[in-house]
């Protein structure tokens, strides 16, 4: 997950819930609502990049997480975006 001034990475074994945690945090940030003891400072637009799951799987997971959190899909429009082809995205680059 990338914030405005930082880049973060979460590493762990497959199936441990990393993606689900990031999806829930993305919804929290996109809505500006408190979740699991975290409170965002303000509502932010969020880009979710996941190199393991395809766009349709991420859409399903996002829908399920929003439903679980009691968030209407319309509230996320224009605030949360899914990367459709994460292989072509450069998040950080070192200048030679």
Tab-separated table of N, CA, C and O in Angstrom:
chain	number	residue	atom	x	y	z
A	1	UNK	N	0.848	-1.168	0.000
A	1	UNK	CA	0.000	0.000	0.000
A	1	UNK	C	0.894	1.230	0.000
A	1	UNK	O	1.885	1.273	0.702
A	2	UNK	N	0.543	2.197	-0.792
A	2	UNK	CA	1.318	3.433	-0.880
A	2	UNK	C	0.491	4.578	-0.353
A	2	UNK	O	-0.640	4.770	-0.749
A	3	UNK	N	1.056	5.328	0.561
A	3	UNK	CA	0.438	6.558	1.021
A	3	UNK	C	1.061	7.698	0.241
A	3	UNK	O	1.990	7.500	-0.534
A	4	UNK	N	0.610	8.887	0.462
A	4	UNK	CA	1.108	10.023	-0.303
A	4	UNK	C	2.619	10.195	-0.207
A	4	UNK	O	3.253	10.619	-1.145
A	5	UNK	N	3.212	9.870	0.904
A	5	UNK	CA	4.650	10.106	1.067
A	5	UNK	C	5.439	8.858	1.437
A	5	UNK	O	6.600	8.954	1.810
A	6	UNK	N	4.828	7.709	1.338
A	6	UNK	CA	5.567	6.506	1.712
A	6	UNK	C	5.095	5.313	0.880
A	6	UNK	O	4.039	5.337	0.280
A	7	UNK	N	5.912	4.299	0.873
A	7	UNK	CA	5.616	3.058	0.170
A	7	UNK	C	5.767	1.936	1.181
A	7	UNK	O	6.771	1.863	1.894
A	8	UNK	N	4.768	1.059	1.261
A	8	UNK	CA	4.810	-0.036	2.226
A	8	UNK	C	4.609	-1.357	1.511
A	8	UNK	O	3.933	-1.426	0.494
A	9	UNK	N	5.171	-2.385	2.096
A	9	UNK	CA	5.001	-3.723	1.563
A	9	UNK	C	4.688	-4.655	2.722
A	9	UNK	O	5.244	-4.514	3.807
A	10	UNK	N	3.786	-5.594	2.510
A	10	UNK	CA	3.425	-6.556	3.544
A	10	UNK	C	3.822	-7.932	3.028
A	10	UNK	O	3.334	-8.362	1.979
A	11	UNK	N	4.703	-8.608	3.730
A	11	UNK	CA	5.208	-9.910	3.301
A	11	UNK	C	4.806	-10.987	4.297
A	11	UNK	O	4.948	-10.806	5.503
A	12	UNK	N	4.311	-12.099	3.790
A	12	UNK	CA	3.964	-13.235	4.628
A	12	UNK	C	3.637	-14.410	3.715
A	12	UNK	O	3.631	-14.274	2.488
A	13	UNK	N	3.346	-15.539	4.310
A	13	UNK	CA	2.996	-16.736	3.555
A	13	UNK	C	1.658	-16.553	2.851
A	13	UNK	O	0.793	-15.806	3.323
A	14	UNK	N	1.471	-17.249	1.722
A	14	UNK	CA	0.211	-17.213	0.998
A	14	UNK	C	-0.940	-17.690	1.868
A	14	UNK	O	-0.775	-18.597	2.681
A	15	UNK	N	-2.093	-17.053	1.706
A	15	UNK	CA	-3.281	-17.459	2.463
A	15	UNK	C	-3.345	-16.928	3.874
A	15	UNK	O	-4.216	-17.321	4.646
A	16	UNK	N	-2.424	-16.018	4.232
A	16	UNK	CA	-2.411	-15.502	5.601
A	16	UNK	C	-3.306	-14.275	5.792
A	16	UNK	O	-3.454	-13.795	6.906
A	17	UNK	N	-3.910	-13.745	4.692
A	17	UNK	CA	-4.846	-12.638	4.817
A	17	UNK	C	-4.296	-11.269	4.457
A	17	UNK	O	-4.938	-10.249	4.721
A	18	UNK	N	-3.113	-11.223	3.843
A	18	UNK	CA	-2.502	-9.930	3.477
A	18	UNK	C	-3.411	-9.122	2.553
A	18	UNK	O	-3.672	-7.948	2.814
A	19	UNK	N	-3.881	-9.736	1.498
A	19	UNK	CA	-4.718	-9.025	0.532
A	19	UNK	C	-6.022	-8.565	1.173
A	19	UNK	O	-6.471	-7.435	0.947
A	20	UNK	N	-6.624	-9.421	1.969
A	20	UNK	CA	-7.885	-9.064	2.617
A	20	UNK	C	-7.694	-7.888	3.570
A	20	UNK	O	-8.522	-6.984	3.609
A	21	UNK	N	-6.598	-7.881	4.301
A	21	UNK	CA	-6.304	-6.758	5.192
A	21	UNK	C	-6.160	-5.465	4.399
A	21	UNK	O	-6.731	-4.430	4.763
A	22	UNK	N	-5.428	-5.518	3.299
A	22	UNK	CA	-5.219	-4.318	2.488
A	22	UNK	C	-6.519	-3.832	1.850
A	22	UNK	O	-6.742	-2.625	1.725
A	23	UNK	N	-7.387	-4.754	1.443
A	23	UNK	CA	-8.680	-4.368	0.880
A	23	UNK	C	-9.520	-3.649	1.937
A	23	UNK	O	-10.105	-2.595	1.670
A	24	UNK	N	-9.571	-4.193	3.137
A	24	UNK	CA	-10.327	-3.547	4.212
A	24	UNK	C	-9.746	-2.164	4.540
A	24	UNK	O	-10.487	-1.200	4.738
A	25	UNK	N	-8.420	-2.067	4.589
A	25	UNK	CA	-7.798	-0.765	4.851
A	25	UNK	C	-8.085	0.219	3.722
A	25	UNK	O	-8.311	1.408	3.970
A	26	UNK	N	-8.098	-0.262	2.486
A	26	UNK	CA	-8.405	0.604	1.344
A	26	UNK	C	-9.832	1.147	1.449
A	26	UNK	O	-10.076	2.332	1.199
A	27	UNK	N	-10.770	0.296	1.833
A	27	UNK	CA	-12.157	0.737	2.010
A	27	UNK	C	-12.236	1.759	3.135
A	27	UNK	O	-12.924	2.781	3.018
A	28	UNK	N	-11.522	1.511	4.220
A	28	UNK	CA	-11.490	2.450	5.340
A	28	UNK	C	-11.008	3.822	4.859
A	28	UNK	O	-11.609	4.852	5.155
A	29	UNK	N	-9.922	3.839	4.101
A	29	UNK	CA	-9.362	5.105	3.622
A	29	UNK	C	-10.281	5.779	2.607
A	29	UNK	O	-10.436	6.998	2.615
A	30	UNK	N	-10.897	4.986	1.729
A	30	UNK	CA	-11.761	5.547	0.685
A	30	UNK	C	-13.059	6.117	1.243
A	30	UNK	O	-13.641	7.022	0.663
A	31	UNK	N	-13.504	5.590	2.370
A	31	UNK	CA	-14.747	6.082	2.983
A	31	UNK	C	-14.493	7.089	4.089
A	31	UNK	O	-15.391	7.842	4.454
A	32	UNK	N	-13.284	7.063	4.650
A	32	UNK	CA	-12.982	7.933	5.781
A	32	UNK	C	-13.555	7.420	7.089
A	32	UNK	O	-13.563	8.122	8.092
A	33	UNK	N	-14.012	6.177	7.102
A	33	UNK	CA	-14.616	5.575	8.303
A	33	UNK	C	-13.579	4.839	9.151
A	33	UNK	O	-12.636	4.257	8.636
A	34	UNK	N	-13.827	4.806	10.436
A	34	UNK	CA	-12.999	4.029	11.367
A	34	UNK	C	-13.211	2.546	11.077
A	34	UNK	O	-14.301	2.111	10.721
A	35	UNK	N	-12.136	1.755	11.213
A	35	UNK	CA	-12.232	0.306	11.052
A	35	UNK	C	-11.150	-0.356	11.884
A	35	UNK	O	-9.980	0.029	11.834
A	36	UNK	N	-11.529	-1.329	12.688
A	36	UNK	CA	-10.612	-2.165	13.476
A	36	UNK	C	-9.650	-1.334	14.335
A	36	UNK	O	-8.485	-1.687	14.486
A	37	UNK	N	-10.140	-0.234	14.863
A	37	UNK	CA	-9.312	0.597	15.733
A	37	UNK	C	-8.482	1.643	14.997
A	37	UNK	O	-7.803	2.445	15.625
A	38	UNK	N	-8.517	1.631	13.665
A	38	UNK	CA	-7.798	2.641	12.873
A	38	UNK	C	-8.784	3.698	12.412
A	38	UNK	O	-9.891	3.383	11.984
A	39	UNK	N	-8.373	4.939	12.464
A	39	UNK	CA	-9.209	6.036	11.996
A	39	UNK	C	-8.415	6.863	10.997
A	39	UNK	O	-7.378	7.431	11.352
A	40	UNK	N	-8.879	6.938	9.746
A	40	UNK	CA	-8.156	7.752	8.765
A	40	UNK	C	-8.303	9.236	9.086
A	40	UNK	O	-9.310	9.661	9.657
A	41	UNK	N	-7.314	10.015	8.730
A	41	UNK	CA	-7.358	11.461	8.965
A	41	UNK	C	-8.409	12.125	8.104
A	41	UNK	O	-9.029	13.102	8.494
A	42	UNK	N	-8.559	11.595	6.884
A	42	UNK	CA	-9.540	12.139	5.945
A	42	UNK	C	-9.812	11.074	4.879
A	42	UNK	O	-9.081	10.100	4.764
A	43	UNK	N	-10.813	11.308	4.096
A	43	UNK	CA	-11.141	10.409	2.996
A	43	UNK	C	-10.107	10.594	1.889
A	43	UNK	O	-9.756	11.713	1.537
A	44	UNK	N	-9.606	9.478	1.348
A	44	UNK	CA	-8.568	9.525	0.314
A	44	UNK	C	-8.948	8.608	-0.847
A	44	UNK	O	-9.579	7.578	-0.651
A	45	UNK	N	-8.509	8.960	-2.032
A	45	UNK	CA	-8.643	8.061	-3.174
A	45	UNK	C	-7.576	6.971	-3.038
A	45	UNK	O	-6.464	7.246	-2.589
A	46	UNK	N	-7.938	5.754	-3.423
A	46	UNK	CA	-7.065	4.606	-3.212
A	46	UNK	C	-6.933	3.800	-4.501
A	46	UNK	O	-7.926	3.543	-5.180
A	47	UNK	N	-5.715	3.417	-4.827
A	47	UNK	CA	-5.445	2.500	-5.928
A	47	UNK	C	-4.952	1.197	-5.320
A	47	UNK	O	-3.933	1.168	-4.628
A	48	UNK	N	-5.682	0.112	-5.555
A	48	UNK	CA	-5.279	-1.216	-5.077
A	48	UNK	C	-4.516	-1.928	-6.189
A	48	UNK	O	-5.037	-2.092	-7.297
A	49	UNK	N	-3.298	-2.336	-5.886
A	49	UNK	CA	-2.472	-3.084	-6.836
A	49	UNK	C	-2.203	-4.449	-6.227
A	49	UNK	O	-1.659	-4.548	-5.128
A	50	UNK	N	-2.601	-5.496	-6.932
A	50	UNK	CA	-2.382	-6.856	-6.459
A	50	UNK	C	-1.863	-7.674	-7.636
A	50	UNK	O	-2.566	-7.872	-8.622
A	51	UNK	N	-0.636	-8.139	-7.538
A	51	UNK	CA	-0.010	-8.890	-8.632
A	51	UNK	C	-0.342	-10.380	-8.590
A	51	UNK	O	0.030	-11.119	-9.500
A	52	UNK	N	-1.051	-10.832	-7.555
A	52	UNK	CA	-1.358	-12.256	-7.442
A	52	UNK	C	-2.738	-12.614	-7.971
A	52	UNK	O	-2.940	-13.692	-8.507
A	53	UNK	N	-3.714	-11.722	-7.785
A	53	UNK	CA	-5.086	-12.011	-8.190
A	53	UNK	C	-5.465	-11.159	-9.393
A	53	UNK	O	-5.019	-10.020	-9.516
A	54	UNK	N	-6.324	-11.710	-10.260
A	54	UNK	CA	-6.741	-10.937	-11.419
A	54	UNK	C	-7.809	-9.903	-11.034
A	54	UNK	O	-8.312	-9.885	-9.913
A	55	UNK	N	-8.127	-9.044	-11.993
A	55	UNK	CA	-9.052	-7.937	-11.758
A	55	UNK	C	-10.417	-8.423	-11.257
A	55	UNK	O	-10.988	-7.856	-10.332
A	56	UNK	N	-10.936	-9.504	-11.856
A	56	UNK	CA	-12.264	-10.002	-11.482
A	56	UNK	C	-12.267	-10.558	-10.059
A	56	UNK	O	-13.221	-10.326	-9.298
A	57	UNK	N	-11.213	-11.247	-9.678
A	57	UNK	CA	-11.112	-11.759	-8.304
A	57	UNK	C	-11.013	-10.605	-7.310
A	57	UNK	O	-11.640	-10.622	-6.261
A	58	UNK	N	-10.225	-9.595	-7.647
A	58	UNK	CA	-10.114	-8.426	-6.761
A	58	UNK	C	-11.457	-7.703	-6.654
A	58	UNK	O	-11.827	-7.236	-5.571
A	59	UNK	N	-12.201	-7.619	-7.746
A	59	UNK	CA	-13.532	-7.004	-7.712
A	59	UNK	C	-14.457	-7.774	-6.781
A	59	UNK	O	-15.187	-7.175	-5.973
A	60	UNK	N	-14.422	-9.097	-6.863
A	60	UNK	CA	-15.249	-9.925	-5.978
A	60	UNK	C	-14.857	-9.723	-4.518
A	60	UNK	O	-15.709	-9.591	-3.644
A	61	UNK	N	-13.561	-9.692	-4.263
A	61	UNK	CA	-13.092	-9.512	-2.886
A	61	UNK	C	-13.458	-8.135	-2.338
A	61	UNK	O	-13.837	-7.995	-1.184
A	62	UNK	N	-13.333	-7.121	-3.192
A	62	UNK	CA	-13.689	-5.765	-2.787
A	62	UNK	C	-15.178	-5.680	-2.460
A	62	UNK	O	-15.576	-5.108	-1.447
A	63	UNK	N	-16.015	-6.260	-3.306
A	63	UNK	CA	-17.455	-6.267	-3.074
A	63	UNK	C	-17.790	-6.952	-1.751
A	63	UNK	O	-18.573	-6.436	-0.950
A	64	UNK	N	-17.194	-8.128	-1.522
A	64	UNK	CA	-17.470	-8.886	-0.296
A	64	UNK	C	-17.011	-8.125	0.946
A	64	UNK	O	-17.723	-8.085	1.956
A	65	UNK	N	-15.841	-7.509	0.878
A	65	UNK	CA	-15.331	-6.763	2.035
A	65	UNK	C	-16.209	-5.547	2.318
A	65	UNK	O	-16.511	-5.251	3.480
A	66	UNK	N	-16.625	-4.840	1.264
A	66	UNK	CA	-17.497	-3.676	1.456
A	66	UNK	C	-18.819	-4.102	2.087
A	66	UNK	O	-19.318	-3.446	3.008
A	67	UNK	N	-19.372	-5.198	1.609
A	67	UNK	CA	-20.623	-5.709	2.174
A	67	UNK	C	-20.436	-6.063	3.653
A	67	UNK	O	-21.257	-5.713	4.497
A	68	UNK	N	-19.329	-6.718	3.962
A	68	UNK	CA	-19.024	-7.092	5.347
A	68	UNK	C	-18.883	-5.860	6.249
A	68	UNK	O	-19.288	-5.874	7.406
A	69	UNK	N	-18.334	-4.779	5.692
A	69	UNK	CA	-18.127	-3.553	6.466
A	69	UNK	C	-19.351	-2.636	6.450
A	69	UNK	O	-19.346	-1.583	7.072
A	70	UNK	N	-20.415	-3.037	5.739
A	70	UNK	CA	-21.625	-2.225	5.685
A	70	UNK	C	-21.483	-0.989	4.813
A	70	UNK	O	-22.139	0.026	5.046
A	71	UNK	N	-20.620	-1.067	3.797
A	71	UNK	CA	-20.364	0.062	2.905
A	71	UNK	C	-21.101	-0.164	1.591
A	71	UNK	O	-20.947	-1.209	0.960
A	72	UNK	N	-21.887	0.808	1.174
A	72	UNK	CA	-22.596	0.745	-0.096
A	72	UNK	C	-21.601	0.938	-1.242
A	72	UNK	O	-20.711	1.785	-1.154
A	73	UNK	N	-21.757	0.176	-2.312
A	73	UNK	CA	-20.852	0.261	-3.467
A	73	UNK	C	-20.785	1.666	-4.051
A	73	UNK	O	-19.732	2.103	-4.511
A	74	UNK	N	-21.899	2.379	-4.031
A	74	UNK	CA	-21.924	3.738	-4.580
A	74	UNK	C	-21.001	4.687	-3.814
A	74	UNK	O	-20.504	5.654	-4.381
A	75	UNK	N	-20.790	4.400	-2.554
A	75	UNK	CA	-19.915	5.239	-1.735
A	75	UNK	C	-18.450	5.110	-2.163
A	75	UNK	O	-17.641	6.000	-1.918
A	76	UNK	N	-18.106	4.007	-2.824
A	76	UNK	CA	-16.727	3.761	-3.246
A	76	UNK	C	-16.425	4.287	-4.651
A	76	UNK	O	-15.253	4.449	-5.002
A	77	UNK	N	-17.465	4.563	-5.430
A	77	UNK	CA	-17.256	5.041	-6.806
A	77	UNK	C	-16.466	6.339	-6.818
A	77	UNK	O	-16.807	7.297	-6.137
A	78	UNK	N	-15.387	6.340	-7.604
A	78	UNK	CA	-14.541	7.521	-7.706
A	78	UNK	C	-13.546	7.663	-6.573
A	78	UNK	O	-12.757	8.606	-6.544
A	79	UNK	N	-13.564	6.711	-5.627
A	79	UNK	CA	-12.658	6.780	-4.477
A	79	UNK	C	-11.717	5.595	-4.398
A	79	UNK	O	-10.643	5.693	-3.828
A	80	UNK	N	-12.128	4.453	-4.933
A	80	UNK	CA	-11.264	3.269	-4.876
A	80	UNK	C	-11.160	2.679	-6.281
A	80	UNK	O	-12.154	2.566	-6.988
A	81	UNK	N	-9.935	2.357	-6.673
A	81	UNK	CA	-9.662	1.880	-8.026
A	81	UNK	C	-8.821	0.609	-7.951
A	81	UNK	O	-7.961	0.482	-7.082
A	82	UNK	N	-9.081	-0.309	-8.875
A	82	UNK	CA	-8.307	-1.548	-8.953
A	82	UNK	C	-7.408	-1.496	-10.181
A	82	UNK	O	-7.868	-1.150	-11.272
A	83	UNK	N	-6.149	-1.856	-10.004
A	83	UNK	CA	-5.225	-1.928	-11.137
A	83	UNK	C	-5.622	-3.126	-11.991
A	83	UNK	O	-5.704	-4.242	-11.492
A	84	UNK	N	-5.872	-2.888	-13.273
A	84	UNK	CA	-6.308	-3.973	-14.149
A	84	UNK	C	-5.151	-4.787	-14.701
A	84	UNK	O	-5.309	-5.942	-15.040
A	85	UNK	N	-3.968	-4.198	-14.828
A	85	UNK	CA	-2.802	-4.912	-15.336
A	85	UNK	C	-1.584	-4.497	-14.506
A	85	UNK	O	-0.773	-3.695	-14.961
A	86	UNK	N	-1.452	-5.034	-13.285
A	86	UNK	CA	-0.387	-4.586	-12.391
A	86	UNK	C	1.025	-4.868	-12.887
A	86	UNK	O	1.974	-4.256	-12.420
A	87	UNK	N	1.176	-5.754	-13.875
A	87	UNK	CA	2.518	-6.048	-14.396
A	87	UNK	C	3.156	-4.841	-15.076
A	87	UNK	O	4.380	-4.757	-15.183
A	88	UNK	N	2.340	-3.909	-15.544
A	88	UNK	CA	2.846	-2.739	-16.262
A	88	UNK	C	2.981	-1.489	-15.390
A	88	UNK	O	3.284	-0.417	-15.908
A	89	UNK	N	2.743	-1.616	-14.097
A	89	UNK	CA	2.792	-0.466	-13.210
A	89	UNK	C	4.164	-0.375	-12.539
A	89	UNK	O	4.657	-1.344	-11.980
A	90	UNK	N	4.775	0.794	-12.595
A	90	UNK	CA	6.025	1.046	-11.885
A	90	UNK	C	5.686	1.908	-10.677
A	90	UNK	O	5.250	3.049	-10.811
A	91	UNK	N	5.859	1.358	-9.484
A	91	UNK	CA	5.522	2.059	-8.254
A	91	UNK	C	6.709	2.881	-7.756
A	91	UNK	O	6.563	3.984	-7.286
A	92	UNK	N	7.877	2.318	-7.879
A	92	UNK	CA	9.105	3.017	-7.456
A	92	UNK	C	10.218	2.628	-8.406
A	92	UNK	O	10.263	1.525	-8.926
A	93	UNK	N	11.104	3.573	-8.633
A	93	UNK	CA	12.209	3.327	-9.566
A	93	UNK	C	13.452	4.045	-9.047
A	93	UNK	O	13.374	5.176	-8.567
A	94	UNK	N	14.582	3.390	-9.152
A	94	UNK	CA	15.853	3.999	-8.734
A	94	UNK	C	16.505	4.623	-9.958
A	94	UNK	O	16.642	3.988	-11.001
A	95	UNK	N	16.890	5.874	-9.832
A	95	UNK	CA	17.606	6.539	-10.926
A	95	UNK	C	19.034	6.010	-10.982
A	95	UNK	O	19.683	5.847	-9.956
A	96	UNK	N	19.534	5.716	-12.204
A	96	UNK	CA	20.903	5.197	-12.319
A	96	UNK	C	21.948	6.258	-12.001
A	96	UNK	O	21.778	7.398	-12.047
